[in-house]
């Protein structure tokens, strides 16, 4: 049985592990965090990605926990409503769509529970070195003993360690899109009832949506900026300071950002590479082709990419040379269309026509 080490236990990694196990491989997932990471924004499962979830037997469960917004308000910097909609929201698109919006942590939990019986998980550890020879890849870990695997897949996100060890520094592949996104949770101090609020003030803005039966808020704050140092504490303080200066609810939002245990902030960036594979190592999801949250398609790319990669490995009986080439050939047009959504309309969502074309531009049985 061929062994595959998958780095990253977000969405792409465990979904790949599920399909690899189904095809007779022995997957191991290593994750730097001590367990599944909480928090994060709501994510969309769209188009062909819905078929992946359905084939996994998770569509009904995902539909049960989907967000159920009634609409949204658009506010001016003083908090006055200037527009509203009961047909669509900026986070999920049209409310009558067949697509599903769920909290990232809910999807991660579902996938992990669905795979843990047949997949080895190594939490609290990370890869420090990859040494390939004709027989496989000898992997060095930060904590555990070194082990040999037939194949290695980097599904470890925008700041992928596997990509850095295999292809070189992140700066060669990361394309900054001119802004940052912060996401964090707070109590529902606005008493929102399945209703979103969106506000823009100059180079900053935020969206607020209630979750967990309207008991909690998920706040997404964005700001324009040139690339900044990847320093978590400094980024949090910057966000707190910018929120505190806003006229509407700035004080309470800043305090929520300061206290949030699930605070996240990172650059809006895309990963663009001429190839995703080298030797026995390949990249999946954000590690190889992050489209940025501006596209709304990161989760769908992760789900579809995992299915396609596992399918290619199964079709080629684990021959990584032909399987990886087939994987890139099938996925690259899909990735290109979906990455383009992030830059089609700077400062706003892509058109419905572009999204419809991009989200369905691949056949799982291709």
Short mmCIF file of C-alpha atoms in Angstrom, two decimals:
data_model
loop_
_atom_site.label_atom_id
_atom_site.label_comp_id
_atom_site.label_asym_id
_atom_site.label_seq_id
_atom_site.Cartn_x
_atom_site.Cartn_y
_atom_site.Cartn_z
CA UNK A 1 0.00 0.00 0.00
CA UNK A 2 1.52 3.30 -1.10
CA UNK A 3 2.03 5.84 1.67
CA UNK A 4 1.25 9.54 1.28
CA UNK A 5 2.13 12.28 3.75
CA UNK A 6 -0.24 15.25 3.57
CA UNK A 7 0.84 18.46 5.31
CA UNK A 8 -2.10 20.50 6.61
CA UNK A 9 -5.39 19.49 8.23
CA UNK A 10 -7.59 22.35 7.06
CA UNK A 11 -9.97 21.39 4.26
CA UNK A 12 -7.80 20.31 1.32
CA UNK A 13 -5.61 17.90 3.28
CA UNK A 14 -8.29 15.79 5.00
CA UNK A 15 -10.45 15.69 1.86
CA UNK A 16 -7.47 14.40 -0.10
CA UNK A 17 -6.80 11.85 2.64
CA UNK A 18 -10.41 10.66 2.41
CA UNK A 19 -10.21 10.04 -1.32
CA UNK A 20 -6.74 8.49 -1.10
CA UNK A 21 -8.02 6.04 1.49
CA UNK A 22 -10.98 5.20 -0.75
CA UNK A 23 -8.51 4.43 -3.56
CA UNK A 24 -6.37 2.12 -1.45
CA UNK A 25 -3.57 4.46 -0.36
CA UNK A 26 -2.32 4.88 3.22
CA UNK A 27 -2.54 8.62 4.03
CA UNK A 28 -1.01 10.41 7.01
CA UNK A 29 -1.92 14.03 7.78
CA UNK A 30 0.50 16.19 9.77
CA UNK A 31 -0.66 19.47 11.31
CA UNK A 32 1.36 22.06 13.17
CA UNK A 33 -1.56 23.06 15.43
CA UNK A 34 -2.44 20.84 18.42
CA UNK A 35 -5.90 20.18 16.96
CA UNK A 36 -8.43 21.46 14.47
CA UNK A 37 -8.26 25.24 14.27
CA UNK A 38 -11.41 27.10 15.40
CA UNK A 39 -12.76 30.31 13.94
CA UNK A 40 -12.48 31.65 10.42
CA UNK A 41 -14.92 33.21 8.02
CA UNK A 42 -17.91 31.67 6.33
CA UNK A 43 -16.83 29.81 3.19
CA UNK A 44 -18.70 28.87 0.03
CA UNK A 45 -19.15 25.45 -1.55
CA UNK A 46 -20.07 26.15 -5.14
CA UNK A 47 -20.64 24.44 -8.44
CA UNK A 48 -18.60 21.30 -8.97
CA UNK A 49 -17.36 21.47 -5.35
CA UNK A 50 -20.91 20.61 -4.25
CA UNK A 51 -20.56 17.37 -6.19
CA UNK A 52 -17.38 16.54 -4.27
CA UNK A 53 -19.18 17.04 -0.96
CA UNK A 54 -22.11 14.97 -2.21
CA UNK A 55 -19.82 12.11 -3.26
CA UNK A 56 -18.30 12.18 0.23
CA UNK A 57 -21.78 11.76 1.73
CA UNK A 58 -21.58 15.12 3.50
CA UNK A 59 -23.98 17.27 1.47
CA UNK A 60 -26.97 16.77 3.77
CA UNK A 61 -24.87 17.54 6.84
CA UNK A 62 -23.37 20.63 5.22
CA UNK A 63 -26.81 21.82 4.16
CA UNK A 64 -28.04 21.44 7.73
CA UNK A 65 -25.39 23.78 9.15
CA UNK A 66 -25.35 26.30 6.29
CA UNK A 67 -25.82 29.97 7.06
CA UNK A 68 -29.35 31.23 6.52
CA UNK A 69 -29.17 34.96 6.02
CA UNK A 70 -32.29 37.00 5.22
CA UNK A 71 -30.27 39.77 3.59
CA UNK A 72 -27.85 42.60 4.27
CA UNK A 73 -27.58 46.33 4.89
CA UNK A 74 -24.90 48.59 3.44
CA UNK A 75 -23.93 51.43 5.76
CA UNK A 76 -22.13 54.73 5.39
CA UNK A 77 -19.20 55.53 7.75
CA UNK A 78 -21.64 56.89 10.36
CA UNK A 79 -23.71 53.70 10.38
CA UNK A 80 -26.65 54.99 8.34
CA UNK A 81 -28.16 52.51 5.91
CA UNK A 82 -27.65 53.56 2.31
CA UNK A 83 -28.80 50.35 0.65
CA UNK A 84 -30.07 46.89 1.50
CA UNK A 85 -30.88 43.61 -0.19
CA UNK A 86 -33.02 40.59 0.57
CA UNK A 87 -31.81 38.81 -2.58
CA UNK A 88 -28.06 38.51 -2.01
CA UNK A 89 -25.23 39.11 0.44
CA UNK A 90 -21.61 39.97 -0.28
CA UNK A 91 -20.41 36.86 1.56
CA UNK A 92 -22.46 34.23 -0.24
CA UNK A 93 -23.98 35.78 -3.35
CA UNK A 94 -27.61 35.16 -4.28
CA UNK A 95 -29.67 33.75 -1.42
CA UNK A 96 -31.70 31.57 -3.79
CA UNK A 97 -28.59 29.86 -5.15
CA UNK A 98 -27.99 26.12 -4.84
CA UNK A 99 -24.53 26.94 -3.49
CA UNK A 100 -23.91 26.50 0.23
CA UNK A 101 -22.25 28.89 2.68
CA UNK A 102 -20.96 27.33 5.92
CA UNK A 103 -18.59 28.37 8.67
CA UNK A 104 -15.10 27.16 7.88
CA UNK A 105 -14.76 25.50 11.28
CA UNK A 106 -17.95 23.51 10.69
CA UNK A 107 -16.69 22.18 7.37
CA UNK A 108 -13.29 21.33 8.87
CA UNK A 109 -14.98 19.47 11.73
CA UNK A 110 -17.26 17.52 9.40
CA UNK A 111 -14.43 16.43 7.13
CA UNK A 112 -12.18 15.47 10.05
CA UNK A 113 -14.89 13.39 11.71
CA UNK A 114 -15.58 11.71 8.37
CA UNK A 115 -11.94 10.71 7.87
CA UNK A 116 -10.36 10.09 11.27
CA UNK A 117 -11.26 6.38 11.42
CA UNK A 118 -9.15 5.55 8.37
CA UNK A 119 -6.51 8.28 8.36
CA UNK A 120 -3.48 8.75 10.61
CA UNK A 121 -3.37 12.29 12.04
CA UNK A 122 -0.22 13.79 13.59
CA UNK A 123 -1.20 16.97 15.42
CA UNK A 124 1.29 19.30 17.04
CA UNK A 125 4.08 18.53 14.57
CA UNK A 126 5.46 19.89 11.31
CA UNK A 127 7.83 19.05 8.49
CA UNK A 128 11.37 20.43 8.72
CA UNK A 129 13.11 18.69 5.81
CA UNK A 130 12.32 16.59 2.73
CA UNK A 131 14.99 14.30 1.26
CA UNK A 132 13.96 12.43 -1.87
CA UNK A 133 15.63 9.41 -3.44
CA UNK A 134 14.60 6.69 -5.86
CA UNK A 135 12.65 4.82 -3.17
CA UNK A 136 10.63 7.69 -1.72
CA UNK A 137 10.87 10.77 0.50
CA UNK A 138 12.55 10.77 3.90
CA UNK A 139 10.68 13.35 6.01
CA UNK A 140 12.16 15.03 9.06
CA UNK A 141 9.70 16.32 11.66
CA UNK A 142 10.04 19.02 14.31
CA UNK A 143 9.00 16.61 17.07
CA UNK A 144 8.50 13.10 15.77
CA UNK A 145 11.07 10.71 14.37
CA UNK A 146 11.89 10.82 10.67
CA UNK A 147 9.80 8.61 8.41
CA UNK A 148 9.77 7.53 4.77
CA UNK A 149 6.77 8.05 2.48
CA UNK A 150 6.14 7.26 -1.14
CA UNK A 151 4.64 10.68 -1.83
CA UNK A 152 4.29 14.06 -0.09
CA UNK A 153 1.51 16.61 -0.65
CA UNK A 154 1.65 20.18 0.64
CA UNK A 155 -1.86 21.28 1.60
CA UNK A 156 -0.51 23.71 4.16
CA UNK A 157 -1.91 27.00 2.97
CA UNK A 158 -0.68 30.34 1.71
CA UNK A 159 2.52 30.15 3.77
CA UNK A 160 3.25 26.53 2.84
CA UNK A 161 6.30 24.90 4.38
CA UNK A 162 6.25 22.12 1.80
CA UNK A 163 6.30 24.69 -1.01
CA UNK A 164 9.22 26.54 0.57
CA UNK A 165 11.25 23.35 1.11
CA UNK A 166 10.57 22.08 -2.40
CA UNK A 167 10.34 25.16 -4.62
CA UNK A 168 12.01 27.95 -2.68
CA UNK A 169 10.98 31.17 -0.90
CA UNK A 170 7.35 32.28 -0.81
CA UNK A 171 8.28 35.64 -2.35
CA UNK A 172 8.79 33.95 -5.73
CA UNK A 173 5.16 32.87 -5.93
CA UNK A 174 3.04 35.16 -3.74
CA UNK A 175 1.34 38.08 -5.52
CA UNK A 176 0.04 40.68 -3.10
CA UNK A 177 -3.37 42.09 -4.06
CA UNK A 178 -3.05 45.33 -2.13
CA UNK A 179 -5.04 44.58 1.00
CA UNK A 180 -5.36 42.54 4.19
CA UNK A 181 -8.22 40.62 5.76
CA UNK A 182 -8.85 40.08 9.45
CA UNK A 183 -11.53 37.71 10.79
CA UNK A 184 -12.57 37.27 14.41
CA UNK A 185 -15.54 36.41 16.61
CA UNK A 186 -17.51 38.39 19.18
CA UNK A 187 -20.76 38.19 21.12
CA UNK A 188 -23.76 39.46 19.14
CA UNK A 189 -23.67 42.93 20.70
CA UNK A 190 -25.59 44.32 17.70
CA UNK A 191 -28.52 41.90 18.16
CA UNK A 192 -28.42 40.98 14.46
CA UNK A 193 -31.03 38.44 13.39
CA UNK A 194 -29.80 36.50 10.32
CA UNK A 195 -28.87 39.83 8.79
CA UNK A 196 -25.48 41.12 7.65
CA UNK A 197 -24.01 44.62 7.93
CA UNK A 198 -21.39 45.97 5.53
CA UNK A 199 -19.57 49.29 5.84
CA UNK A 200 -16.74 50.92 3.94
CA UNK A 201 -14.83 54.00 5.07
CA UNK A 202 -12.02 55.03 2.74
CA UNK A 203 -9.35 52.32 2.62
CA UNK A 204 -11.01 50.21 5.32
CA UNK A 205 -14.27 48.35 5.68
CA UNK A 206 -15.95 45.43 7.35
CA UNK A 207 -18.74 42.91 7.11
CA UNK A 208 -20.54 41.56 10.17
CA UNK A 209 -22.71 38.46 10.17
CA UNK A 210 -24.47 36.62 13.02
CA UNK A 211 -23.83 32.89 13.44
CA UNK A 212 -24.59 30.10 15.90
CA UNK A 213 -28.28 30.90 16.12
CA UNK A 214 -27.56 34.64 16.26
CA UNK A 215 -25.58 34.27 19.51
CA UNK A 216 -22.25 35.19 17.95
CA UNK A 217 -20.85 37.60 15.38
CA UNK A 218 -18.24 36.78 12.79
CA UNK A 219 -16.47 40.00 11.79
CA UNK A 220 -14.40 40.37 8.62
CA UNK A 221 -12.35 43.58 8.54
CA UNK A 222 -10.35 44.57 5.47
CA UNK A 223 -7.87 47.35 4.83
CA UNK A 224 -5.69 48.42 1.94
CA UNK A 225 -1.96 48.15 2.52
CA UNK A 226 1.35 47.33 0.93
CA UNK A 227 2.90 44.05 2.17
CA UNK A 228 3.54 44.00 5.92
CA UNK A 229 5.70 41.80 8.11
CA UNK A 230 3.96 38.52 8.96
CA UNK A 231 3.83 39.33 12.68
CA UNK A 232 0.63 38.21 14.40
CA UNK A 233 0.85 40.52 17.40
CA UNK A 234 1.69 43.57 15.30
CA UNK A 235 -1.12 42.85 12.83
CA UNK A 236 -3.63 42.47 15.66
CA UNK A 237 -2.60 45.80 17.18
CA UNK A 238 -2.84 47.48 13.78
CA UNK A 239 -6.37 46.16 13.30
CA UNK A 240 -7.39 47.22 16.81
CA UNK A 241 -6.07 50.74 16.20
CA UNK A 242 -7.81 51.08 12.84
CA UNK A 243 -11.12 49.83 14.19
CA UNK A 244 -10.90 52.19 17.16
CA UNK A 245 -10.69 55.14 14.76
CA UNK A 246 -13.91 54.23 12.92
CA UNK A 247 -16.98 56.30 13.61
CA UNK A 248 -19.60 53.56 13.82
CA UNK A 249 -19.14 50.96 16.57
CA UNK A 250 -15.37 51.43 16.41
CA UNK A 251 -14.84 51.12 20.15
CA UNK A 252 -16.71 47.83 20.53
CA UNK A 253 -15.25 46.35 17.37
CA UNK A 254 -11.73 47.25 18.46
CA UNK A 255 -12.28 45.65 21.86
CA UNK A 256 -13.64 42.52 20.20
CA UNK A 257 -10.56 42.28 17.98
CA UNK A 258 -8.27 42.78 20.98
CA UNK A 259 -9.92 39.96 22.98
CA UNK A 260 -10.85 37.44 20.28
CA UNK A 261 -9.22 34.04 20.86
CA UNK A 262 -9.65 33.18 17.17
CA UNK A 263 -8.20 36.41 15.74
CA UNK A 264 -6.80 36.01 12.22
CA UNK A 265 -5.16 38.50 9.89
CA UNK A 266 -3.25 37.93 6.67
CA UNK A 267 -2.57 39.43 3.28
CA UNK A 268 -4.95 39.15 0.37
CA UNK A 269 -2.59 37.34 -1.98
CA UNK A 270 -2.53 34.74 -4.71
CA UNK A 271 -0.04 31.94 -5.26
CA UNK A 272 0.89 31.62 -8.93
CA UNK A 273 3.27 28.88 -10.03
CA UNK A 274 4.33 27.45 -13.38
CA UNK A 275 4.28 23.97 -11.87
CA UNK A 276 2.87 22.50 -8.68
CA UNK A 277 4.88 19.28 -8.63
CA UNK A 278 8.56 18.36 -8.35
CA UNK A 279 9.65 14.77 -8.04
CA UNK A 280 7.45 12.98 -5.52
CA UNK A 281 6.12 16.21 -4.02
CA UNK A 282 3.06 18.15 -5.16
CA UNK A 283 0.96 21.04 -3.86
CA UNK A 284 -2.78 21.26 -3.26
CA UNK A 285 -5.20 24.11 -2.58
CA UNK A 286 -3.86 27.40 -1.27
CA UNK A 287 -0.32 26.03 -1.10
CA UNK A 288 -0.19 25.73 -4.87
CA UNK A 289 -2.86 28.07 -6.20
CA UNK A 290 -4.38 30.26 -3.51
CA UNK A 291 -6.97 32.49 -5.22
CA UNK A 292 -7.32 34.77 -2.14
CA UNK A 293 -10.58 35.30 -0.21
CA UNK A 294 -11.47 38.00 -2.75
CA UNK A 295 -12.35 35.23 -5.20
CA UNK A 296 -14.72 33.44 -2.83
CA UNK A 297 -13.45 30.20 -4.35
CA UNK A 298 -10.60 29.03 -2.11
CA UNK A 299 -12.67 26.30 -0.47
CA UNK A 300 -14.10 25.08 -3.75
CA UNK A 301 -10.61 24.88 -5.27
CA UNK A 302 -9.43 22.89 -2.25
CA UNK A 303 -12.33 20.42 -2.47
CA UNK A 304 -12.10 19.94 -6.22
CA UNK A 305 -8.31 19.80 -6.27
CA UNK A 306 -8.29 17.08 -3.61
CA UNK A 307 -10.73 14.94 -5.57
CA UNK A 308 -8.89 15.40 -8.86
CA UNK A 309 -5.44 14.68 -7.38
CA UNK A 310 -6.61 11.48 -5.69
CA UNK A 311 -8.42 10.41 -8.86
CA UNK A 312 -5.29 10.94 -10.97
CA UNK A 313 -3.13 8.96 -8.54
CA UNK A 314 -5.66 6.14 -8.58
CA UNK A 315 -5.93 6.08 -12.39
CA UNK A 316 -2.16 5.90 -12.74
CA UNK A 317 -1.73 3.29 -9.99
CA UNK A 318 0.26 5.69 -7.85
CA UNK A 319 2.76 6.60 -10.59
CA UNK A 320 3.40 10.14 -9.44
CA UNK A 321 5.04 11.27 -12.69
CA UNK A 322 2.02 10.70 -14.88
CA UNK A 323 -0.52 11.37 -12.10
CA UNK A 324 0.92 14.75 -11.16
CA UNK A 325 1.08 15.80 -14.82
CA UNK A 326 -2.54 14.75 -15.33
CA UNK A 327 -3.57 16.60 -12.12
CA UNK A 328 -2.00 19.83 -13.32
CA UNK A 329 -3.46 19.47 -16.81
CA UNK A 330 -6.98 19.00 -15.45
CA UNK A 331 -6.84 21.62 -12.70
CA UNK A 332 -4.94 24.51 -14.23
CA UNK A 333 -7.75 25.93 -16.46
CA UNK A 334 -10.13 25.69 -13.49
CA UNK A 335 -7.65 27.47 -11.22
CA UNK A 336 -7.01 30.22 -13.77
CA UNK A 337 -10.70 31.05 -14.14
CA UNK A 338 -11.28 31.08 -10.39
CA UNK A 339 -8.21 33.16 -9.56
CA UNK A 340 -9.40 35.73 -12.11
CA UNK A 341 -12.53 36.32 -10.01
CA UNK A 342 -10.41 38.11 -7.40
CA UNK A 343 -9.14 40.74 -9.81
CA UNK A 344 -12.10 41.18 -12.15
CA UNK A 345 -13.73 43.91 -10.06
CA UNK A 346 -11.31 45.47 -7.53
CA UNK A 347 -13.20 46.51 -4.42
CA UNK A 348 -16.28 44.42 -5.25
CA UNK A 349 -17.49 40.95 -6.18
CA UNK A 350 -17.03 39.40 -9.60
CA UNK A 351 -20.00 39.29 -11.94
CA UNK A 352 -22.56 36.51 -11.60
CA UNK A 353 -21.74 35.37 -15.14
CA UNK A 354 -18.01 35.05 -14.36
CA UNK A 355 -18.69 33.16 -11.14
CA UNK A 356 -21.15 30.79 -12.83
CA UNK A 357 -18.61 30.03 -15.56
CA UNK A 358 -15.69 29.56 -13.16
CA UNK A 359 -17.36 27.41 -10.51
CA UNK A 360 -18.54 24.82 -13.05
CA UNK A 361 -15.55 24.81 -15.40
CA UNK A 362 -14.40 21.27 -14.60
CA UNK A 363 -15.79 17.76 -14.69
CA UNK A 364 -14.87 15.44 -11.82
CA UNK A 365 -14.86 12.54 -14.24
CA UNK A 366 -12.71 14.30 -16.81
#
